[in-house]
Amino acid sequence: MTSSTHSGSATRAPHTFKTVFPVLALCWLAVFFDGMDVNIYGAVMPHMLDDPGLGLTPGTAGTIGSWTTFGMLIGALTAGNVTDWLGRRPMLVVSVTLFSLGSAVCAIAPGVGVFGAGRFLAGVGLGGLMPLCLAMVLEFAPPRRAALTTGLLMTSYHVGGIAATGLGLAVAPDFGWRWVFWAGVLPAFVAVPLLLKYLPESPGVLFARGQHLQAEQVADRYGLQRPTAVEAPAGGAKGRIAAIAALFRPESRWATPLLWLASFCGLLLVYGVSTWLPTMMRASGYGLSSSVSFLMVINAGGIVGLLIAGRIADRFGPVRISAIWFVLTAAGALLLKSHLPLGLTYVVVAITGIWLFSAQVMVYAATDTVYRDSERAAGLGLVTGVGRTGAVVGPWLVGALAQNGNQSWGFTTFALAGLAGAAAIALVPPAVRAGRGGARAGTAAPAVASKA
């Protein structure tokens, strides 16, 4: 064992972006298809509402949007436990396959019931994919580049959103909305073979499953530190419960629910906007093509925002940047409530996209400042999983407002969510400091008592 350790150390690769590029690129591709699938619904919803054979109404559209995000909630909360048995790479393959299959069901759906079932199935796959990819890139990220790596990964979500919008504009008017969903089947034929062939398994997961030699080999190949018992994620049901309990140790017991609340607000914004922006803008008086184009523009702004936020957050901290971005998102949402000239509206939508999506991504990056290595996977999984309730509420709430002819109140809802998210994430550092102070006081208490 000693000789293999020495030889492994001698051949260990440097830990740089170049070394881990295959992992980041494959996760980027998977999240690209995630973003495409999520945004397809919003991109074609105006066409679906105009299709009398489908029978979709604004209220039903919002409910189906919530079915999708409820599926995401199930997928996000389930993926961590199943990963203990199967590993992250197989679970990523299962996730991609599920949302591709869901898209196929939507393409052939004869009515809203089957269509909703397809969106729920897609949601289960989508919900499992995002936390798995985030955990992978955080594990493989070069030192002190966690926020930048997270931001680079999430640009793919918005490139996927732009692709979905482009499909909606190019395909739906002439060929119908169903052909756009057929494009959502492509991930099963493109991403799955690449993931199976080139994506390594997580060294931490391998170590937790007792495959120590394989874990060391993967770590050496990509320049990572070899996992230890402290750094490896807990395995099995008992280990999962212990990992969740560790999130409420004194140092993080108050920060954990604040991260959940910030994630709830951020995902309410992300999925509320992705689902309803074209329909809301059309109801505000803009043309059909312009309304769908706004979804492309806001995703383009999201790409710029993530590239900016990742670099700034590595310098000033993801908590501070997330809080500022949430406030700016609220301001942008209030501006969009007014019917501005078309050119100015495009500018406001693009700038709002810069803040909106990266505010949520920086919440994910902030978990790295709160949780220890052994808690990161469980902490990130619950931040994304519990936050998915916001993704459920957002499409449903705006749909309910639209059903009653109050689409403009959707912008007010987004502004309030932005302010609440800013308050929650800004309180995380004081909460951590208070927890540490309480922990020190707790350890000092027995000494004071014995002295008395």
CSV table of C-alpha atoms in Angstrom, one decimal:
chain,number,residue,atom,x,y,z
A,1,MET,CA,0.0,0.0,0.0
A,2,THR,CA,2.9,2.3,0.8
A,3,SER,CA,4.5,1.9,-2.5
A,4,SER,CA,1.3,2.5,-4.4
A,5,THR,CA,0.8,5.7,-2.3
A,6,HIS,CA,4.2,7.0,-3.2
A,7,SER,CA,3.9,6.2,-6.8
A,8,GLY,CA,0.4,7.8,-6.9
A,9,SER,CA,1.8,11.0,-5.3
A,10,ALA,CA,4.6,11.1,-7.9
A,11,THR,CA,2.2,11.0,-10.8
A,12,ARG,CA,-0.5,13.4,-9.3
A,13,ALA,CA,-1.6,16.0,-11.9
A,14,PRO,CA,-1.6,19.7,-11.0
A,15,HIS,CA,-5.0,21.0,-9.8
A,16,THR,CA,-5.9,23.6,-12.5
A,17,PHE,CA,-8.8,24.4,-14.8
A,18,LYS,CA,-7.0,22.6,-17.6
A,19,THR,CA,-6.7,19.4,-15.6
A,20,VAL,CA,-10.4,19.2,-14.6
A,21,PHE,CA,-11.7,20.6,-17.9
A,22,PRO,CA,-13.3,17.2,-18.9
A,23,VAL,CA,-15.4,17.1,-15.8
A,24,LEU,CA,-16.4,20.8,-16.0
A,25,ALA,CA,-17.2,20.4,-19.7
A,26,LEU,CA,-19.4,17.4,-19.3
A,27,CYS,CA,-21.3,18.9,-16.4
A,28,TRP,CA,-21.7,22.1,-18.5
A,29,LEU,CA,-23.2,20.1,-21.3
A,30,ALA,CA,-25.6,18.3,-18.9
A,31,VAL,CA,-26.8,21.6,-17.4
A,32,PHE,CA,-27.1,23.1,-20.9
A,33,PHE,CA,-29.8,20.5,-21.7
A,34,ASP,CA,-31.3,21.2,-18.3
A,35,GLY,CA,-31.7,24.9,-19.1
A,36,MET,CA,-33.0,24.1,-22.5
A,37,ASP,CA,-35.7,21.8,-21.1
A,38,VAL,CA,-36.8,24.2,-18.4
A,39,ASN,CA,-37.1,27.2,-20.8
A,40,ILE,CA,-38.8,25.3,-23.6
A,41,TYR,CA,-42.2,25.5,-21.7
A,42,GLY,CA,-42.0,29.3,-21.3
A,43,ALA,CA,-40.8,29.7,-24.9
A,44,VAL,CA,-43.8,27.9,-26.4
A,45,MET,CA,-46.5,28.6,-23.9
A,46,PRO,CA,-48.0,31.5,-25.9
A,47,HIS,CA,-48.4,29.0,-28.9
A,48,MET,CA,-49.8,26.4,-26.6
A,49,LEU,CA,-52.4,28.8,-25.2
A,50,ASP,CA,-53.4,29.5,-28.8
A,51,ASP,CA,-53.8,25.8,-29.5
A,52,PRO,CA,-57.6,24.9,-29.0
A,53,GLY,CA,-56.9,21.2,-29.3
A,54,LEU,CA,-54.8,21.1,-26.2
A,55,GLY,CA,-57.2,23.0,-23.9
A,56,LEU,CA,-54.5,24.9,-22.0
A,57,THR,CA,-55.6,27.9,-19.9
A,58,PRO,CA,-53.4,30.4,-18.0
A,59,GLY,CA,-54.4,28.8,-14.7
A,60,THR,CA,-53.7,25.3,-15.9
A,61,ALA,CA,-50.4,26.5,-17.4
A,62,GLY,CA,-49.3,27.7,-14.0
A,63,THR,CA,-50.4,24.5,-12.4
A,64,ILE,CA,-48.4,22.4,-14.9
A,65,GLY,CA,-45.4,24.7,-14.3
A,66,SER,CA,-45.7,23.8,-10.6
A,67,TRP,CA,-45.9,20.1,-11.5
A,68,THR,CA,-42.6,20.4,-13.2
A,69,THR,CA,-40.9,22.1,-10.3
A,70,PHE,CA,-42.6,19.7,-7.8
A,71,GLY,CA,-41.0,16.9,-9.8
A,72,MET,CA,-37.7,18.8,-9.4
A,73,LEU,CA,-38.2,18.9,-5.7
A,74,ILE,CA,-38.7,15.1,-5.6
A,75,GLY,CA,-35.7,14.6,-7.8
A,76,ALA,CA,-33.4,16.9,-5.8
A,77,LEU,CA,-34.4,15.4,-2.4
A,78,THR,CA,-34.1,11.8,-3.8
A,79,ALA,CA,-30.9,12.1,-5.7
A,80,GLY,CA,-28.6,12.4,-2.7
A,81,ASN,CA,-29.8,9.1,-1.1
A,82,VAL,CA,-29.7,7.1,-4.4
A,83,THR,CA,-26.3,8.5,-5.1
A,84,ASP,CA,-25.0,6.6,-2.0
A,85,TRP,CA,-25.9,3.4,-3.8
A,86,LEU,CA,-25.3,4.1,-7.5
A,87,GLY,CA,-22.7,7.0,-7.5
A,88,ARG,CA,-22.9,10.4,-9.1
A,89,ARG,CA,-22.1,9.4,-12.7
A,90,PRO,CA,-24.9,6.8,-13.0
A,91,MET,CA,-27.4,9.2,-11.3
A,92,LEU,CA,-26.5,11.9,-13.8
A,93,VAL,CA,-27.2,9.5,-16.6
A,94,VAL,CA,-30.6,8.6,-15.1
A,95,SER,CA,-31.4,12.2,-14.7
A,96,VAL,CA,-30.7,13.1,-18.3
A,97,THR,CA,-32.6,10.1,-19.5
A,98,LEU,CA,-35.7,11.0,-17.4
A,99,PHE,CA,-36.0,14.5,-18.6
A,100,SER,CA,-35.5,13.4,-22.2
A,101,LEU,CA,-38.3,10.9,-21.8
A,102,GLY,CA,-40.5,13.5,-20.2
A,103,SER,CA,-40.0,15.8,-23.2
A,104,ALA,CA,-41.0,12.9,-25.5
A,105,VAL,CA,-44.2,12.4,-23.5
A,106,CYS,CA,-45.0,16.2,-23.9
A,107,ALA,CA,-44.5,16.0,-27.6
A,108,ILE,CA,-47.1,13.3,-28.1
A,109,ALA,CA,-49.5,14.4,-25.3
A,110,PRO,CA,-53.2,14.5,-26.5
A,111,GLY,CA,-54.3,16.8,-23.7
A,112,VAL,CA,-53.2,18.7,-20.7
A,113,GLY,CA,-53.2,15.7,-18.3
A,114,VAL,CA,-50.7,13.7,-20.2
A,115,PHE,CA,-48.7,16.8,-21.0
A,116,GLY,CA,-48.5,17.6,-17.2
A,117,ALA,CA,-47.4,14.0,-16.5
A,118,GLY,CA,-44.6,14.5,-19.0
A,119,ARG,CA,-43.5,17.8,-17.4
A,120,PHE,CA,-43.5,16.1,-13.9
A,121,LEU,CA,-41.4,13.3,-15.2
A,122,ALA,CA,-39.0,15.8,-16.8
A,123,GLY,CA,-38.9,17.7,-13.5
A,124,VAL,CA,-37.8,14.6,-11.6
A,125,GLY,CA,-34.8,14.2,-13.9
A,126,LEU,CA,-34.0,18.0,-13.9
A,127,GLY,CA,-34.2,18.2,-10.1
A,128,GLY,CA,-31.7,15.4,-9.6
A,129,LEU,CA,-29.3,16.7,-12.2
A,130,MET,CA,-28.6,20.2,-10.9
A,131,PRO,CA,-27.3,19.4,-7.3
A,132,LEU,CA,-25.3,16.5,-8.7
A,133,CYS,CA,-23.5,18.7,-11.2
A,134,LEU,CA,-23.0,21.4,-8.6
A,135,ALA,CA,-21.5,19.0,-6.1
A,136,MET,CA,-19.2,17.6,-8.9
A,137,VAL,CA,-17.8,20.9,-10.0
A,138,LEU,CA,-17.4,22.1,-6.4
A,139,GLU,CA,-15.4,18.9,-5.6
A,140,PHE,CA,-13.3,19.3,-8.7
A,141,ALA,CA,-12.9,23.1,-8.7
A,142,PRO,CA,-9.4,24.5,-8.4
A,143,PRO,CA,-8.4,26.0,-5.1
A,144,ARG,CA,-10.1,29.3,-4.3
A,145,ARG,CA,-12.1,29.2,-7.5
A,146,ALA,CA,-15.4,27.7,-6.2
A,147,ALA,CA,-17.6,30.7,-7.0
A,148,LEU,CA,-16.0,31.2,-10.4
A,149,THR,CA,-16.4,27.5,-11.3
A,150,THR,CA,-20.0,27.6,-10.1
A,151,GLY,CA,-20.7,30.6,-12.2
A,152,LEU,CA,-19.1,29.1,-15.3
A,153,LEU,CA,-21.2,26.0,-14.9
A,154,MET,CA,-24.4,27.9,-14.6
A,155,THR,CA,-23.7,29.9,-17.8
A,156,SER,CA,-24.7,26.6,-19.6
A,157,TYR,CA,-28.2,26.9,-18.1
A,158,HIS,CA,-28.7,30.2,-19.8
A,159,VAL,CA,-27.1,29.1,-23.1
A,160,GLY,CA,-29.7,26.3,-23.0
A,161,GLY,CA,-32.4,28.9,-22.3
A,162,ILE,CA,-31.3,30.8,-25.3
A,163,ALA,CA,-31.3,27.7,-27.4
A,164,ALA,CA,-34.9,26.9,-26.2
A,165,THR,CA,-36.0,30.4,-27.1
A,166,GLY,CA,-34.4,30.2,-30.5
A,167,LEU,CA,-36.2,26.9,-31.1
A,168,GLY,CA,-39.5,28.5,-30.0
A,169,LEU,CA,-39.0,31.4,-32.4
A,170,ALA,CA,-37.8,29.3,-35.3
A,171,VAL,CA,-39.8,26.1,-35.1
A,172,ALA,CA,-43.1,26.7,-33.2
A,173,PRO,CA,-44.7,29.3,-35.6
A,174,ASP,CA,-44.3,27.2,-38.7
A,175,PHE,CA,-44.2,23.6,-37.4
A,176,GLY,CA,-46.0,23.8,-34.1
A,177,TRP,CA,-45.0,23.7,-30.4
A,178,ARG,CA,-44.7,19.8,-30.3
A,179,TRP,CA,-41.6,19.8,-32.5
A,180,VAL,CA,-39.8,22.0,-30.0
A,181,PHE,CA,-40.4,19.3,-27.3
A,182,TRP,CA,-39.1,16.7,-29.7
A,183,ALA,CA,-35.8,18.6,-29.6
A,184,GLY,CA,-35.8,18.0,-25.9
A,185,VAL,CA,-35.2,14.3,-26.5
A,186,LEU,CA,-31.7,15.0,-27.9
A,187,PRO,CA,-29.9,14.8,-24.5
A,188,ALA,CA,-30.5,11.1,-24.3
A,189,PHE,CA,-28.6,10.6,-27.5
A,190,VAL,CA,-25.9,13.3,-27.1
A,191,ALA,CA,-25.1,13.7,-23.4
A,192,VAL,CA,-25.7,10.2,-22.1
A,193,PRO,CA,-23.0,8.4,-24.2
A,194,LEU,CA,-20.5,11.1,-23.3
A,195,LEU,CA,-21.2,11.0,-19.6
A,196,LEU,CA,-20.9,7.2,-19.6
A,197,LYS,CA,-17.6,7.2,-21.4
A,198,TYR,CA,-15.7,10.3,-20.1
A,199,LEU,CA,-17.1,11.4,-16.7
A,200,PRO,CA,-15.2,10.1,-13.7
A,201,GLU,CA,-16.9,9.1,-10.5
A,202,SER,CA,-16.6,11.4,-7.5
A,203,PRO,CA,-13.5,10.5,-5.4
A,204,GLY,CA,-15.5,11.3,-2.2
A,205,VAL,CA,-18.3,9.0,-3.2
A,206,LEU,CA,-15.9,6.2,-4.1
A,207,PHE,CA,-14.1,6.6,-0.8
A,208,ALA,CA,-17.4,6.6,1.2
A,209,ARG,CA,-18.3,3.3,-0.6
A,210,GLY,CA,-15.0,1.7,0.5
A,211,GLN,CA,-13.4,1.9,-3.0
A,212,HIS,CA,-10.3,3.7,-1.6
A,213,LEU,CA,-7.9,2.7,-4.3
A,214,GLN,CA,-10.2,3.9,-7.1
A,215,ALA,CA,-10.8,7.1,-5.2
A,216,GLU,CA,-7.1,7.8,-4.9
A,217,GLN,CA,-6.6,7.1,-8.6
A,218,VAL,CA,-9.3,9.5,-9.7
A,219,ALA,CA,-8.0,12.2,-7.3
A,220,ASP,CA,-4.4,11.8,-8.6
A,221,ARG,CA,-5.6,11.9,-12.3
A,222,TYR,CA,-7.3,15.2,-11.8
A,223,GLY,CA,-5.0,16.8,-9.3
A,224,LEU,CA,-7.4,16.6,-6.3
A,225,GLN,CA,-6.4,16.0,-2.7
A,226,ARG,CA,-7.0,12.4,-1.8
A,227,PRO,CA,-10.3,12.0,0.1
A,228,THR,CA,-10.2,11.2,3.8
A,229,ALA,CA,-12.8,9.9,6.2
A,230,VAL,CA,-13.6,13.4,7.3
A,231,GLU,CA,-14.0,14.8,3.7
A,232,ALA,CA,-15.9,11.9,2.3
A,233,PRO,CA,-19.7,12.3,2.2
A,234,ALA,CA,-21.6,10.0,4.6
A,235,GLY,CA,-22.9,6.8,3.1
A,236,GLY,CA,-26.1,4.9,3.7
A,237,ALA,CA,-29.3,6.0,5.4
A,238,LYS,CA,-27.7,6.4,8.8
A,239,GLY,CA,-24.9,8.4,7.4
A,240,ARG,CA,-27.4,10.6,5.5
A,241,ILE,CA,-29.3,11.4,8.7
A,242,ALA,CA,-26.1,12.2,10.5
A,243,ALA,CA,-25.0,14.5,7.6
A,244,ILE,CA,-28.3,16.4,7.8
A,245,ALA,CA,-28.1,16.6,11.6
A,246,ALA,CA,-24.6,18.1,11.2
A,247,LEU,CA,-26.0,21.0,9.2
A,248,PHE,CA,-27.6,22.1,12.5
A,249,ARG,CA,-24.5,22.1,14.6
A,250,PRO,CA,-24.1,25.4,16.6
A,251,GLU,CA,-22.0,27.1,14.0
A,252,SER,CA,-24.6,26.6,11.2
A,253,ARG,CA,-27.9,26.0,12.9
A,254,TRP,CA,-29.2,29.5,12.1
A,255,ALA,CA,-27.4,29.9,8.8
A,256,THR,CA,-29.0,26.8,7.4
A,257,PRO,CA,-32.6,28.0,7.4
A,258,LEU,CA,-31.5,31.4,6.1
A,259,LEU,CA,-29.8,29.7,3.1
A,260,TRP,CA,-33.0,27.7,2.5
A,261,LEU,CA,-35.0,30.9,2.5
A,262,ALA,CA,-32.6,32.7,0.1
A,263,SER,CA,-32.7,29.6,-2.2
A,264,PHE,CA,-36.6,29.6,-2.0
A,265,CYS,CA,-36.7,33.3,-3.1
A,266,GLY,CA,-34.0,32.8,-5.8
A,267,LEU,CA,-35.7,29.8,-7.3
A,268,LEU,CA,-39.1,31.4,-7.2
A,269,LEU,CA,-37.6,34.1,-9.3
A,270,VAL,CA,-35.7,31.8,-11.7
A,271,TYR,CA,-38.6,29.5,-12.5
A,272,GLY,CA,-41.4,32.1,-12.3
A,273,VAL,CA,-39.6,34.3,-14.8
A,274,SER,CA,-38.5,31.3,-17.0
A,275,THR,CA,-42.1,30.1,-17.2
A,276,TRP,CA,-44.1,33.3,-17.4
A,277,LEU,CA,-42.0,36.2,-18.8
A,278,PRO,CA,-43.1,35.9,-22.4
A,279,THR,CA,-46.8,35.6,-21.5
A,280,MET,CA,-46.6,38.4,-19.0
A,281,MET,CA,-44.9,40.7,-21.5
A,282,ARG,CA,-47.5,39.8,-24.2
A,283,ALA,CA,-50.2,40.7,-21.7
A,284,SER,CA,-48.5,44.0,-21.1
A,285,GLY,CA,-49.0,44.9,-24.8
A,286,TYR,CA,-45.8,43.6,-26.5
A,287,GLY,CA,-46.1,41.5,-29.7
A,288,LEU,CA,-45.8,37.7,-29.7
A,289,SER,CA,-42.3,37.5,-31.2
A,290,SER,CA,-41.0,40.3,-29.0
A,291,SER,CA,-42.5,38.7,-25.9
A,292,VAL,CA,-40.7,35.4,-26.6
A,293,SER,CA,-37.5,37.2,-27.5
A,294,PHE,CA,-37.4,38.7,-24.0
A,295,LEU,CA,-36.7,35.2,-22.6
A,296,MET,CA,-33.7,34.9,-24.9
A,297,VAL,CA,-32.5,38.4,-23.8
A,298,ILE,CA,-32.8,37.7,-20.1
A,299,ASN,CA,-30.9,34.5,-20.4
A,300,ALA,CA,-28.2,36.3,-22.4
A,301,GLY,CA,-28.0,38.8,-19.5
A,302,GLY,CA,-27.8,35.8,-17.1
A,303,ILE,CA,-24.6,34.5,-18.9
A,304,VAL,CA,-22.9,37.9,-18.5
A,305,GLY,CA,-24.0,38.1,-14.9
A,306,LEU,CA,-22.6,34.7,-14.0
A,307,LEU,CA,-19.2,35.6,-15.5
A,308,ILE,CA,-19.1,38.8,-13.6
A,309,ALA,CA,-20.5,37.5,-10.3
A,310,GLY,CA,-18.2,34.5,-10.2
A,311,ARG,CA,-15.1,36.7,-10.4
A,312,ILE,CA,-16.3,39.4,-8.1
A,313,ALA,CA,-17.5,36.8,-5.5
A,314,ASP,CA,-14.1,35.1,-5.4
A,315,ARG,CA,-12.8,38.5,-4.3
A,316,PHE,CA,-15.6,39.9,-2.1
A,317,GLY,CA,-17.4,36.8,-1.1
A,318,PRO,CA,-20.6,35.2,-2.6
A,319,VAL,CA,-22.8,36.3,0.3
A,320,ARG,CA,-22.3,40.0,-0.3
A,321,ILE,CA,-22.6,39.7,-4.0
A,322,SER,CA,-25.8,37.6,-3.8
A,323,ALA,CA,-27.4,40.2,-1.5
A,324,ILE,CA,-26.6,43.1,-3.8
A,325,TRP,CA,-27.8,41.1,-6.9
A,326,PHE,CA,-31.1,40.3,-5.2
A,327,VAL,CA,-31.8,44.0,-4.5
A,328,LEU,CA,-30.9,44.9,-8.1
A,329,THR,CA,-33.3,42.1,-9.4
A,330,ALA,CA,-36.1,43.6,-7.3
A,331,ALA,CA,-35.5,47.0,-8.9
A,332,GLY,CA,-35.5,45.5,-12.4
A,333,ALA,CA,-38.7,43.7,-11.8
A,334,LEU,CA,-40.4,47.0,-10.7
A,335,LEU,CA,-39.2,48.7,-13.8
A,336,LEU,CA,-40.6,46.0,-16.0
A,337,LYS,CA,-44.0,46.6,-14.5
A,338,SER,CA,-44.1,49.8,-16.5
A,339,HIS,CA,-44.8,49.7,-20.2
A,340,LEU,CA,-41.5,51.1,-21.5
A,341,PRO,CA,-40.5,51.7,-25.1
A,342,LEU,CA,-39.5,48.4,-26.8
A,343,GLY,CA,-35.8,49.3,-27.1
A,344,LEU,CA,-35.6,50.4,-23.5
A,345,THR,CA,-37.5,47.3,-22.4
A,346,TYR,CA,-34.9,45.1,-24.0
A,347,VAL,CA,-32.2,46.9,-22.1
A,348,VAL,CA,-34.0,46.6,-18.8
A,349,VAL,CA,-34.7,42.8,-19.4
A,350,ALA,CA,-31.0,42.2,-20.2
A,351,ILE,CA,-29.7,44.1,-17.2
A,352,THR,CA,-32.3,42.3,-14.9
A,353,GLY,CA,-31.0,39.0,-16.2
A,354,ILE,CA,-27.5,40.0,-15.2
A,355,TRP,CA,-28.6,40.1,-11.6
A,356,LEU,CA,-31.5,37.7,-11.3
A,357,PHE,CA,-29.9,34.3,-12.1
A,358,SER,CA,-26.5,34.8,-10.5
A,359,ALA,CA,-28.1,36.0,-7.3
A,360,GLN,CA,-29.4,32.4,-6.9
A,361,VAL,CA,-26.1,30.8,-8.0
A,362,MET,CA,-24.2,32.8,-5.4
A,363,VAL,CA,-26.5,31.3,-2.8
A,364,TYR,CA,-25.1,27.9,-3.9
A,365,ALA,CA,-21.6,29.2,-3.7
A,366,ALA,CA,-22.2,30.6,-0.2
A,367,THR,CA,-22.8,27.1,1.1
A,368,ASP,CA,-19.0,26.6,0.7
A,369,THR,CA,-18.5,29.3,3.3
A,370,VAL,CA,-20.8,27.8,5.9
A,371,TYR,CA,-20.4,24.0,5.7
A,372,ARG,CA,-17.4,21.8,6.3
A,373,ASP,CA,-16.1,19.4,3.5
A,374,SER,CA,-18.0,16.4,5.0
A,375,GLU,CA,-21.3,18.5,5.1
A,376,ARG,CA,-21.0,20.1,1.7
A,377,ALA,CA,-23.0,17.5,-0.3
A,378,ALA,CA,-25.8,17.3,2.2
A,379,GLY,CA,-25.9,21.1,2.7
A,380,LEU,CA,-26.0,21.9,-1.0
A,381,GLY,CA,-28.5,19.1,-1.6
A,382,LEU,CA,-30.9,20.6,0.9
A,383,VAL,CA,-30.3,24.2,-0.2
A,384,THR,CA,-31.3,23.2,-3.7
A,385,GLY,CA,-34.0,20.7,-2.6
A,386,VAL,CA,-35.8,22.9,-0.1
A,387,GLY,CA,-35.4,25.9,-2.4
A,388,ARG,CA,-37.3,24.0,-5.0
A,389,THR,CA,-40.5,24.8,-3.1
A,390,GLY,CA,-39.9,28.3,-4.4
A,391,ALA,CA,-39.7,26.9,-7.9
A,392,VAL,CA,-43.1,25.2,-7.2
A,393,VAL,CA,-44.7,28.3,-5.8
A,394,GLY,CA,-43.5,30.8,-8.5
A,395,PRO,CA,-45.1,29.3,-11.6
A,396,TRP,CA,-48.3,28.5,-9.7
A,397,LEU,CA,-48.6,31.9,-8.1
A,398,VAL,CA,-48.1,33.9,-11.3
A,399,GLY,CA,-50.5,31.5,-13.1
A,400,ALA,CA,-53.1,32.2,-10.5
A,401,LEU,CA,-52.6,36.0,-11.0
A,402,ALA,CA,-52.8,35.6,-14.8
A,403,GLN,CA,-56.0,33.5,-14.5
A,404,ASN,CA,-57.6,36.5,-12.8
A,405,GLY,CA,-56.2,39.0,-15.2
A,406,ASN,CA,-53.6,40.4,-12.8
A,407,GLN,CA,-50.4,39.5,-14.7
A,408,SER,CA,-48.8,42.8,-13.7
A,409,TRP,CA,-48.8,41.7,-10.1
A,410,GLY,CA,-46.3,39.1,-11.1
A,411,PHE,CA,-43.6,41.7,-11.4
A,412,THR,CA,-44.5,42.9,-7.9
A,413,THR,CA,-44.2,39.4,-6.6
A,414,PHE,CA,-40.8,39.0,-8.2
A,415,ALA,CA,-39.6,42.3,-6.6
A,416,LEU,CA,-40.8,41.2,-3.1
A,417,ALA,CA,-39.0,37.9,-3.6
A,418,GLY,CA,-35.8,39.7,-4.5
A,419,LEU,CA,-35.9,41.8,-1.3
A,420,ALA,CA,-36.7,38.8,0.9
A,421,GLY,CA,-33.8,36.9,-0.7
A,422,ALA,CA,-31.4,39.8,-0.1
A,423,ALA,CA,-32.4,40.0,3.6
A,424,ALA,CA,-32.0,36.2,4.1
A,425,ILE,CA,-28.6,35.8,2.5
A,426,ALA,CA,-27.2,39.0,4.1
A,427,LEU,CA,-28.1,37.6,7.6
A,428,VAL,CA,-26.0,34.4,7.0
A,429,PRO,CA,-22.6,35.7,8.2
A,430,PRO,CA,-24.1,37.2,11.5
A,431,ALA,CA,-25.9,33.9,12.0
A,432,VAL,CA,-22.7,32.0,11.7
A,433,ARG,CA,-20.9,34.3,14.1
A,434,ALA,CA,-23.8,34.0,16.6
A,435,GLY,CA,-23.6,30.3,16.3
A,436,ARG,CA,-19.9,30.2,16.9
A,437,GLY,CA,-20.3,32.5,19.9
A,438,GLY,CA,-23.0,30.2,21.3
A,439,ALA,CA,-20.8,27.2,20.8
A,440,ARG,CA,-17.9,28.9,22.7
A,441,ALA,CA,-20.3,29.9,25.5
A,442,GLY,CA,-21.6,26.4,25.7
A,443,THR,CA,-18.1,24.9,26.2
A,444,ALA,CA,-17.3,27.5,28.8
A,445,ALA,CA,-20.4,26.9,30.8
A,446,PRO,CA,-19.2,23.8,32.7
A,447,ALA,CA,-16.1,25.6,33.8
A,448,VAL,CA,-18.1,28.5,35.2
A,449,ALA,CA,-20.5,26.1,37.0
A,450,SER,CA,-17.7,24.1,38.6
A,451,LYS,CA,-16.0,27.3,39.7
A,452,ALA,CA,-19.2,28.4,41.3
